[in-house]
Every structure is written in C-alpha cells, then in structure tokens.
Amino acid sequence: MSNHDNRLDLEEIEAKLSDTTWSALPHTTLSRRIEQVIETIGRNISFVWILLMLLIVANALMRYFFSVNFIALEELQWHLYAVGFMIGLSYCLIHDGHVRVDALVEHSQLRTRAIIELIGLTLLLFPFCFIVIDYAIPFISRAYQLNEVSSAPGGLPMRWLIKSTIVVAFVLLALAAFSRWLRCLAFLRQSHSRTSA
C-alpha cells in the first residue's frame, strides 16, 4: 500500500508475503502462457467467493427470519466452495501461496531447492494429479450415465457437473506444476551454463 492511496494493492501485498526465491526462476514461453491461462481462470473464478458469501447470508436470513430452508441452496454452497477451492489450487501454486515444509532446505542455495522441486514435482505431484484424474473420469462418467442427483429431497440435479470439477482442477494443477517444472529446468540449465562457461 502506498502512503498516497488507501486502496489495497494486492500484487504488492502478495509480493511481500510470498517466497521471493521462487519468483527468481526464469520463465519459458510455454510456462508464461500456462501461467497466464491459470491467472485468468483464477481471477475469474475468485468471484465465486463473493457469490458464496452472499448465498450463505441469504440462506441464513431465510432460515432465521422466514423459517424457510432450501436444501438445493445449501448444496449449492458446498458446490461453490468446492469449485473455489479446487480451481484455486493451481492459482495458488503459480503464486507460491501453498504451504511448504522447507525446514530442511530453506537455507539451501536456489540451485539445490530447484533440484528438490523438480524431483518433488516429478515423483510426487505429477503422479498424484494423474491418479486423481484417472480415478475421477469413471466417477464422473458413471454419475452422468446414471443421471445422478442429490440423495436429499429437493437437492441439486446433475451431480456429474460438480464432480467434473475434480478433473478440471487437477488438470489445471498439473499444468501449474508443469509450468513450475519448466521454470526450474530453465534455471538449472542457466546455472549449469554459467558454471561451465
């Protein structure tokens, strides 16, 4: 925030809170494009939180002042929360806003951290994303074929729609991880060429 203006500068706040080590990684053309897509989706999907807040307030007001309760609106709250959280995973990864347990490597050089990041992405995050996607596709397909609806009376129809968020979210997360992987690889190539020159 500047002294001249009382408005919040979210990018300035985010820069101060994030680990600046990872922002030093160079971009590739592909990583930049991937991150632009995820950035756009993340910023647009963030409006789901405002919608969710309004829905929660409206639901509470209807319940307490008018003794009216709509199961579909309660389920919609859960669905909006799931969409915001799941789609937000990839946005969080490209902004390095996720929780890290760097106790062992926090004081290491960036090169060491980049190698560990590459190994972690390759051996842990990529396989995890692919396993979740692999299991989610039949899960969604079955819900679609059965025209699955909520088991609650008055609940939401088309359960496959919310279940498909799993695939969308993990594809985006895999893309964000791939972008980070490309950036780590570019950094390691740069640092290798510097040391060999």
JSON list of C-alpha atoms in Angstrom, two decimals, residues 14-196:
[
{"chain": "A", "resi": 14, "resn": "GLU", "atom": "CA", "xyz": [1.28, -10.80, -2.37]},
{"chain": "A", "resi": 15, "resn": "ALA", "atom": "CA", "xyz": [4.88, -9.98, -3.32]},
{"chain": "A", "resi": 16, "resn": "LYS", "atom": "CA", "xyz": [5.74, -9.15, 0.29]},
{"chain": "A", "resi": 17, "resn": "LEU", "atom": "CA", "xyz": [4.15, -12.33, 1.63]},
{"chain": "A", "resi": 18, "resn": "SER", "atom": "CA", "xyz": [5.36, -14.81, -0.96]},
{"chain": "A", "resi": 19, "resn": "ASP", "atom": "CA", "xyz": [8.67, -16.57, -1.03]},
{"chain": "A", "resi": 20, "resn": "THR", "atom": "CA", "xyz": [10.68, -14.37, -3.38]},
{"chain": "A", "resi": 21, "resn": "THR", "atom": "CA", "xyz": [13.12, -17.19, -4.03]},
{"chain": "A", "resi": 22, "resn": "TRP", "atom": "CA", "xyz": [10.77, -18.85, -6.49]},
{"chain": "A", "resi": 23, "resn": "SER", "atom": "CA", "xyz": [9.98, -15.64, -8.31]},
{"chain": "A", "resi": 24, "resn": "ALA", "atom": "CA", "xyz": [13.65, -15.60, -9.36]},
{"chain": "A", "resi": 25, "resn": "LEU", "atom": "CA", "xyz": [13.08, -18.64, -11.58]},
{"chain": "A", "resi": 26, "resn": "PRO", "atom": "CA", "xyz": [13.14, -17.68, -15.26]},
{"chain": "A", "resi": 27, "resn": "HIS", "atom": "CA", "xyz": [10.05, -18.14, -17.39]},
{"chain": "A", "resi": 28, "resn": "THR", "atom": "CA", "xyz": [9.92, -20.03, -20.63]},
{"chain": "A", "resi": 29, "resn": "THR", "atom": "CA", "xyz": [7.49, -19.10, -23.38]},
{"chain": "A", "resi": 30, "resn": "LEU", "atom": "CA", "xyz": [5.32, -22.10, -22.53]},
{"chain": "A", "resi": 31, "resn": "SER", "atom": "CA", "xyz": [5.45, -21.56, -18.75]},
{"chain": "A", "resi": 32, "resn": "ARG", "atom": "CA", "xyz": [4.43, -17.93, -19.21]},
{"chain": "A", "resi": 33, "resn": "ARG", "atom": "CA", "xyz": [1.45, -18.93, -21.37]},
{"chain": "A", "resi": 34, "resn": "ILE", "atom": "CA", "xyz": [0.34, -21.63, -18.95]},
{"chain": "A", "resi": 35, "resn": "GLU", "atom": "CA", "xyz": [0.55, -19.21, -16.03]},
{"chain": "A", "resi": 36, "resn": "GLN", "atom": "CA", "xyz": [-1.38, -16.54, -17.95]},
{"chain": "A", "resi": 37, "resn": "VAL", "atom": "CA", "xyz": [-4.22, -19.03, -18.56]},
{"chain": "A", "resi": 38, "resn": "ILE", "atom": "CA", "xyz": [-4.24, -20.11, -14.91]},
{"chain": "A", "resi": 39, "resn": "GLU", "atom": "CA", "xyz": [-4.04, -16.49, -13.76]},
{"chain": "A", "resi": 40, "resn": "THR", "atom": "CA", "xyz": [-7.07, -15.56, -15.89]},
{"chain": "A", "resi": 41, "resn": "ILE", "atom": "CA", "xyz": [-9.08, -18.55, -14.70]},
{"chain": "A", "resi": 42, "resn": "GLY", "atom": "CA", "xyz": [-8.06, -17.95, -11.08]},
{"chain": "A", "resi": 43, "resn": "ARG", "atom": "CA", "xyz": [-9.01, -14.27, -11.13]},
{"chain": "A", "resi": 44, "resn": "ASN", "atom": "CA", "xyz": [-12.34, -15.01, -12.80]},
{"chain": "A", "resi": 45, "resn": "ILE", "atom": "CA", "xyz": [-13.20, -17.91, -10.52]},
{"chain": "A", "resi": 46, "resn": "SER", "atom": "CA", "xyz": [-12.41, -15.81, -7.45]},
{"chain": "A", "resi": 47, "resn": "PHE", "atom": "CA", "xyz": [-15.81, -14.19, -7.83]},
{"chain": "A", "resi": 48, "resn": "VAL", "atom": "CA", "xyz": [-17.30, -17.47, -6.67]},
{"chain": "A", "resi": 49, "resn": "TRP", "atom": "CA", "xyz": [-16.27, -16.47, -3.12]},
{"chain": "A", "resi": 50, "resn": "ILE", "atom": "CA", "xyz": [-18.42, -13.34, -3.24]},
{"chain": "A", "resi": 51, "resn": "LEU", "atom": "CA", "xyz": [-21.32, -15.36, -4.62]},
{"chain": "A", "resi": 52, "resn": "LEU", "atom": "CA", "xyz": [-20.79, -17.97, -1.90]},
{"chain": "A", "resi": 53, "resn": "MET", "atom": "CA", "xyz": [-20.76, -15.33, 0.84]},
{"chain": "A", "resi": 54, "resn": "LEU", "atom": "CA", "xyz": [-24.00, -13.78, -0.48]},
{"chain": "A", "resi": 55, "resn": "LEU", "atom": "CA", "xyz": [-25.61, -17.20, -0.71]},
{"chain": "A", "resi": 56, "resn": "ILE", "atom": "CA", "xyz": [-24.64, -18.07, 2.87]},
{"chain": "A", "resi": 57, "resn": "VAL", "atom": "CA", "xyz": [-26.03, -14.77, 4.17]},
{"chain": "A", "resi": 58, "resn": "ALA", "atom": "CA", "xyz": [-29.24, -15.18, 2.16]},
{"chain": "A", "resi": 59, "resn": "ASN", "atom": "CA", "xyz": [-29.65, -18.75, 3.38]},
{"chain": "A", "resi": 60, "resn": "ALA", "atom": "CA", "xyz": [-29.14, -17.73, 6.99]},
{"chain": "A", "resi": 61, "resn": "LEU", "atom": "CA", "xyz": [-31.60, -14.83, 6.70]},
{"chain": "A", "resi": 62, "resn": "MET", "atom": "CA", "xyz": [-34.25, -17.06, 5.10]},
{"chain": "A", "resi": 63, "resn": "ARG", "atom": "CA", "xyz": [-33.75, -19.73, 7.74]},
{"chain": "A", "resi": 64, "resn": "TYR", "atom": "CA", "xyz": [-33.85, -17.47, 10.80]},
{"chain": "A", "resi": 65, "resn": "PHE", "atom": "CA", "xyz": [-36.31, -14.80, 9.75]},
{"chain": "A", "resi": 66, "resn": "PHE", "atom": "CA", "xyz": [-38.69, -16.70, 7.48]},
{"chain": "A", "resi": 67, "resn": "SER", "atom": "CA", "xyz": [-38.20, -20.29, 8.69]},
{"chain": "A", "resi": 68, "resn": "VAL", "atom": "CA", "xyz": [-37.55, -21.34, 5.10]},
{"chain": "A", "resi": 69, "resn": "ASN", "atom": "CA", "xyz": [-34.84, -23.82, 4.24]},
{"chain": "A", "resi": 70, "resn": "PHE", "atom": "CA", "xyz": [-33.87, -24.86, 0.72]},
{"chain": "A", "resi": 71, "resn": "ILE", "atom": "CA", "xyz": [-31.73, -27.99, 0.52]},
{"chain": "A", "resi": 72, "resn": "ALA", "atom": "CA", "xyz": [-30.68, -27.07, -3.02]},
{"chain": "A", "resi": 73, "resn": "LEU", "atom": "CA", "xyz": [-29.26, -23.75, -1.81]},
{"chain": "A", "resi": 74, "resn": "GLU", "atom": "CA", "xyz": [-27.32, -25.48, 0.97]},
{"chain": "A", "resi": 75, "resn": "GLU", "atom": "CA", "xyz": [-25.89, -27.93, -1.55]},
{"chain": "A", "resi": 76, "resn": "LEU", "atom": "CA", "xyz": [-25.07, -25.04, -3.86]},
{"chain": "A", "resi": 77, "resn": "GLN", "atom": "CA", "xyz": [-22.99, -23.56, -1.04]},
{"chain": "A", "resi": 78, "resn": "TRP", "atom": "CA", "xyz": [-20.94, -26.76, -0.83]},
{"chain": "A", "resi": 79, "resn": "HIS", "atom": "CA", "xyz": [-20.57, -26.86, -4.59]},
{"chain": "A", "resi": 80, "resn": "LEU", "atom": "CA", "xyz": [-19.40, -23.25, -4.83]},
{"chain": "A", "resi": 81, "resn": "TYR", "atom": "CA", "xyz": [-16.92, -23.86, -2.03]},
{"chain": "A", "resi": 82, "resn": "ALA", "atom": "CA", "xyz": [-15.62, -26.93, -3.86]},
{"chain": "A", "resi": 83, "resn": "VAL", "atom": "CA", "xyz": [-15.26, -25.01, -7.14]},
{"chain": "A", "resi": 84, "resn": "GLY", "atom": "CA", "xyz": [-13.47, -22.09, -5.49]},
{"chain": "A", "resi": 85, "resn": "PHE", "atom": "CA", "xyz": [-11.11, -24.29, -3.53]},
{"chain": "A", "resi": 86, "resn": "MET", "atom": "CA", "xyz": [-10.37, -26.88, -6.22]},
{"chain": "A", "resi": 87, "resn": "ILE", "atom": "CA", "xyz": [-9.83, -24.42, -9.06]},
{"chain": "A", "resi": 88, "resn": "GLY", "atom": "CA", "xyz": [-7.85, -22.20, -6.70]},
{"chain": "A", "resi": 89, "resn": "LEU", "atom": "CA", "xyz": [-5.21, -24.91, -6.19]},
{"chain": "A", "resi": 90, "resn": "SER", "atom": "CA", "xyz": [-3.47, -24.17, -9.48]},
{"chain": "A", "resi": 91, "resn": "TYR", "atom": "CA", "xyz": [-3.66, -20.40, -8.93]},
{"chain": "A", "resi": 92, "resn": "CYS", "atom": "CA", "xyz": [-2.12, -20.89, -5.51]},
{"chain": "A", "resi": 93, "resn": "LEU", "atom": "CA", "xyz": [0.72, -22.99, -6.94]},
{"chain": "A", "resi": 94, "resn": "ILE", "atom": "CA", "xyz": [1.74, -20.45, -9.59]},
{"chain": "A", "resi": 95, "resn": "HIS", "atom": "CA", "xyz": [1.78, -17.71, -6.94]},
{"chain": "A", "resi": 96, "resn": "ASP", "atom": "CA", "xyz": [3.63, -19.93, -4.47]},
{"chain": "A", "resi": 97, "resn": "GLY", "atom": "CA", "xyz": [0.84, -19.40, -1.95]},
{"chain": "A", "resi": 98, "resn": "HIS", "atom": "CA", "xyz": [0.65, -23.04, -0.92]},
{"chain": "A", "resi": 99, "resn": "VAL", "atom": "CA", "xyz": [2.01, -24.41, 2.33]},
{"chain": "A", "resi": 100, "resn": "ARG", "atom": "CA", "xyz": [5.60, -25.56, 2.10]},
{"chain": "A", "resi": 101, "resn": "VAL", "atom": "CA", "xyz": [7.57, -27.57, 4.59]},
{"chain": "A", "resi": 102, "resn": "ASP", "atom": "CA", "xyz": [11.03, -26.35, 3.72]},
{"chain": "A", "resi": 103, "resn": "ALA", "atom": "CA", "xyz": [12.68, -26.91, 7.09]},
{"chain": "A", "resi": 104, "resn": "LEU", "atom": "CA", "xyz": [15.45, -29.00, 5.55]},
{"chain": "A", "resi": 105, "resn": "VAL", "atom": "CA", "xyz": [16.19, -26.83, 2.53]},
{"chain": "A", "resi": 106, "resn": "GLU", "atom": "CA", "xyz": [15.10, -23.30, 3.45]},
{"chain": "A", "resi": 107, "resn": "HIS", "atom": "CA", "xyz": [18.71, -22.12, 3.81]},
{"chain": "A", "resi": 108, "resn": "SER", "atom": "CA", "xyz": [19.98, -24.00, 0.77]},
{"chain": "A", "resi": 109, "resn": "GLN", "atom": "CA", "xyz": [21.02, -22.37, -2.46]},
{"chain": "A", "resi": 110, "resn": "LEU", "atom": "CA", "xyz": [18.36, -21.83, -5.12]},
{"chain": "A", "resi": 111, "resn": "ARG", "atom": "CA", "xyz": [20.01, -24.47, -7.31]},
{"chain": "A", "resi": 112, "resn": "THR", "atom": "CA", "xyz": [19.57, -27.13, -4.60]},
{"chain": "A", "resi": 113, "resn": "ARG", "atom": "CA", "xyz": [16.00, -26.04, -3.99]},
{"chain": "A", "resi": 114, "resn": "ALA", "atom": "CA", "xyz": [15.25, -26.17, -7.73]},
{"chain": "A", "resi": 115, "resn": "ILE", "atom": "CA", "xyz": [16.61, -29.73, -7.95]},
{"chain": "A", "resi": 116, "resn": "ILE", "atom": "CA", "xyz": [14.47, -30.81, -4.99]},
{"chain": "A", "resi": 117, "resn": "GLU", "atom": "CA", "xyz": [11.46, -29.03, -6.53]},
{"chain": "A", "resi": 118, "resn": "LEU", "atom": "CA", "xyz": [11.99, -30.88, -9.83]},
{"chain": "A", "resi": 119, "resn": "ILE", "atom": "CA", "xyz": [12.21, -34.21, -8.04]},
{"chain": "A", "resi": 120, "resn": "GLY", "atom": "CA", "xyz": [9.14, -33.48, -5.92]},
{"chain": "A", "resi": 121, "resn": "LEU", "atom": "CA", "xyz": [7.07, -32.40, -8.91]},
{"chain": "A", "resi": 122, "resn": "THR", "atom": "CA", "xyz": [8.18, -35.39, -10.98]},
{"chain": "A", "resi": 123, "resn": "LEU", "atom": "CA", "xyz": [7.86, -38.09, -8.33]},
{"chain": "A", "resi": 124, "resn": "LEU", "atom": "CA", "xyz": [5.00, -36.76, -6.19]},
{"chain": "A", "resi": 125, "resn": "LEU", "atom": "CA", "xyz": [2.75, -34.09, -7.68]},
{"chain": "A", "resi": 126, "resn": "PHE", "atom": "CA", "xyz": [2.54, -35.28, -11.30]},
{"chain": "A", "resi": 127, "resn": "PRO", "atom": "CA", "xyz": [1.72, -38.89, -10.37]},
{"chain": "A", "resi": 128, "resn": "PHE", "atom": "CA", "xyz": [-0.80, -37.70, -7.77]},
{"chain": "A", "resi": 129, "resn": "CYS", "atom": "CA", "xyz": [-2.57, -35.49, -10.33]},
{"chain": "A", "resi": 130, "resn": "PHE", "atom": "CA", "xyz": [-2.67, -38.28, -12.90]},
{"chain": "A", "resi": 131, "resn": "ILE", "atom": "CA", "xyz": [-4.01, -40.81, -10.38]},
{"chain": "A", "resi": 132, "resn": "VAL", "atom": "CA", "xyz": [-6.77, -38.43, -9.25]},
{"chain": "A", "resi": 133, "resn": "ILE", "atom": "CA", "xyz": [-7.73, -37.67, -12.87]},
{"chain": "A", "resi": 134, "resn": "ASP", "atom": "CA", "xyz": [-7.66, -41.37, -13.75]},
{"chain": "A", "resi": 135, "resn": "TYR", "atom": "CA", "xyz": [-10.00, -42.24, -10.89]},
{"chain": "A", "resi": 136, "resn": "ALA", "atom": "CA", "xyz": [-12.23, -39.20, -11.39]},
{"chain": "A", "resi": 137, "resn": "ILE", "atom": "CA", "xyz": [-13.10, -39.80, -15.04]},
{"chain": "A", "resi": 138, "resn": "PRO", "atom": "CA", "xyz": [-15.05, -43.05, -14.45]},
{"chain": "A", "resi": 139, "resn": "PHE", "atom": "CA", "xyz": [-16.55, -41.49, -11.30]},
{"chain": "A", "resi": 140, "resn": "ILE", "atom": "CA", "xyz": [-17.93, -38.59, -13.38]},
{"chain": "A", "resi": 141, "resn": "SER", "atom": "CA", "xyz": [-18.90, -40.81, -16.30]},
{"chain": "A", "resi": 142, "resn": "ARG", "atom": "CA", "xyz": [-20.93, -43.07, -14.04]},
{"chain": "A", "resi": 143, "resn": "ALA", "atom": "CA", "xyz": [-22.70, -40.06, -12.47]},
{"chain": "A", "resi": 144, "resn": "TYR", "atom": "CA", "xyz": [-23.51, -38.77, -15.96]},
{"chain": "A", "resi": 145, "resn": "GLN", "atom": "CA", "xyz": [-24.76, -42.14, -17.26]},
{"chain": "A", "resi": 146, "resn": "LEU", "atom": "CA", "xyz": [-26.97, -42.64, -14.21]},
{"chain": "A", "resi": 147, "resn": "ASN", "atom": "CA", "xyz": [-28.13, -39.00, -14.34]},
{"chain": "A", "resi": 148, "resn": "GLU", "atom": "CA", "xyz": [-27.17, -38.90, -10.67]},
{"chain": "A", "resi": 149, "resn": "VAL", "atom": "CA", "xyz": [-28.99, -36.39, -8.49]},
{"chain": "A", "resi": 150, "resn": "SER", "atom": "CA", "xyz": [-28.69, -35.43, -4.86]},
{"chain": "A", "resi": 151, "resn": "SER", "atom": "CA", "xyz": [-29.99, -38.03, -2.42]},
{"chain": "A", "resi": 152, "resn": "ALA", "atom": "CA", "xyz": [-31.57, -35.24, -0.37]},
{"chain": "A", "resi": 153, "resn": "PRO", "atom": "CA", "xyz": [-35.16, -34.34, -1.24]},
{"chain": "A", "resi": 154, "resn": "GLY", "atom": "CA", "xyz": [-35.11, -31.04, -3.11]},
{"chain": "A", "resi": 155, "resn": "GLY", "atom": "CA", "xyz": [-31.36, -31.33, -3.73]},
{"chain": "A", "resi": 156, "resn": "LEU", "atom": "CA", "xyz": [-29.47, -30.39, -6.86]},
{"chain": "A", "resi": 157, "resn": "PRO", "atom": "CA", "xyz": [-29.62, -32.43, -10.07]},
{"chain": "A", "resi": 158, "resn": "MET", "atom": "CA", "xyz": [-26.70, -33.25, -12.41]},
{"chain": "A", "resi": 159, "resn": "ARG", "atom": "CA", "xyz": [-24.16, -34.39, -9.82]},
{"chain": "A", "resi": 160, "resn": "TRP", "atom": "CA", "xyz": [-21.71, -35.11, -12.67]},
{"chain": "A", "resi": 161, "resn": "LEU", "atom": "CA", "xyz": [-21.33, -31.36, -13.13]},
{"chain": "A", "resi": 162, "resn": "ILE", "atom": "CA", "xyz": [-19.80, -30.74, -9.71]},
{"chain": "A", "resi": 163, "resn": "LYS", "atom": "CA", "xyz": [-17.82, -33.99, -9.90]},
{"chain": "A", "resi": 164, "resn": "SER", "atom": "CA", "xyz": [-16.24, -32.82, -13.15]},
{"chain": "A", "resi": 165, "resn": "THR", "atom": "CA", "xyz": [-14.63, -30.01, -11.16]},
{"chain": "A", "resi": 166, "resn": "ILE", "atom": "CA", "xyz": [-12.20, -32.66, -9.90]},
{"chain": "A", "resi": 167, "resn": "VAL", "atom": "CA", "xyz": [-10.82, -33.27, -13.39]},
{"chain": "A", "resi": 168, "resn": "VAL", "atom": "CA", "xyz": [-10.71, -29.58, -14.31]},
{"chain": "A", "resi": 169, "resn": "ALA", "atom": "CA", "xyz": [-8.95, -28.71, -11.05]},
{"chain": "A", "resi": 170, "resn": "PHE", "atom": "CA", "xyz": [-6.32, -31.43, -11.31]},
{"chain": "A", "resi": 171, "resn": "VAL", "atom": "CA", "xyz": [-5.64, -30.76, -14.98]},
{"chain": "A", "resi": 172, "resn": "LEU", "atom": "CA", "xyz": [-5.03, -27.12, -14.06]},
{"chain": "A", "resi": 173, "resn": "LEU", "atom": "CA", "xyz": [-2.89, -28.18, -11.09]},
{"chain": "A", "resi": 174, "resn": "ALA", "atom": "CA", "xyz": [-0.83, -30.47, -13.34]},
{"chain": "A", "resi": 175, "resn": "LEU", "atom": "CA", "xyz": [-0.40, -27.59, -15.80]},
{"chain": "A", "resi": 176, "resn": "ALA", "atom": "CA", "xyz": [0.70, -25.26, -13.00]},
{"chain": "A", "resi": 177, "resn": "ALA", "atom": "CA", "xyz": [3.15, -27.91, -11.80]},
{"chain": "A", "resi": 178, "resn": "PHE", "atom": "CA", "xyz": [4.41, -28.35, -15.35]},
{"chain": "A", "resi": 179, "resn": "SER", "atom": "CA", "xyz": [4.98, -24.62, -15.60]},
{"chain": "A", "resi": 180, "resn": "ARG", "atom": "CA", "xyz": [6.99, -24.70, -12.36]},
{"chain": "A", "resi": 181, "resn": "TRP", "atom": "CA", "xyz": [8.87, -27.75, -13.64]},
{"chain": "A", "resi": 182, "resn": "LEU", "atom": "CA", "xyz": [9.79, -25.88, -16.84]},
{"chain": "A", "resi": 183, "resn": "ARG", "atom": "CA", "xyz": [10.95, -22.85, -14.84]},
{"chain": "A", "resi": 184, "resn": "CYS", "atom": "CA", "xyz": [13.12, -25.00, -12.53]},
{"chain": "A", "resi": 185, "resn": "LEU", "atom": "CA", "xyz": [14.61, -26.76, -15.53]},
{"chain": "A", "resi": 186, "resn": "ALA", "atom": "CA", "xyz": [15.32, -23.43, -17.26]},
{"chain": "A", "resi": 187, "resn": "PHE", "atom": "CA", "xyz": [17.01, -22.15, -14.09]},
{"chain": "A", "resi": 188, "resn": "LEU", "atom": "CA", "xyz": [19.14, -25.27, -13.75]},
{"chain": "A", "resi": 189, "resn": "ARG", "atom": "CA", "xyz": [20.20, -25.06, -17.39]},
{"chain": "A", "resi": 190, "resn": "GLN", "atom": "CA", "xyz": [21.11, -21.40, -16.94]},
{"chain": "A", "resi": 191, "resn": "SER", "atom": "CA", "xyz": [23.09, -22.08, -13.79]},
{"chain": "A", "resi": 192, "resn": "HIS", "atom": "CA", "xyz": [24.83, -25.05, -15.44]},
{"chain": "A", "resi": 193, "resn": "SER", "atom": "CA", "xyz": [25.83, -22.99, -18.47]},
{"chain": "A", "resi": 194, "resn": "ARG", "atom": "CA", "xyz": [27.19, -20.25, -16.16]},
{"chain": "A", "resi": 195, "resn": "THR", "atom": "CA", "xyz": [29.33, -22.70, -14.18]},
{"chain": "A", "resi": 196, "resn": "SER", "atom": "CA", "xyz": [30.65, -24.46, -17.27]}
]
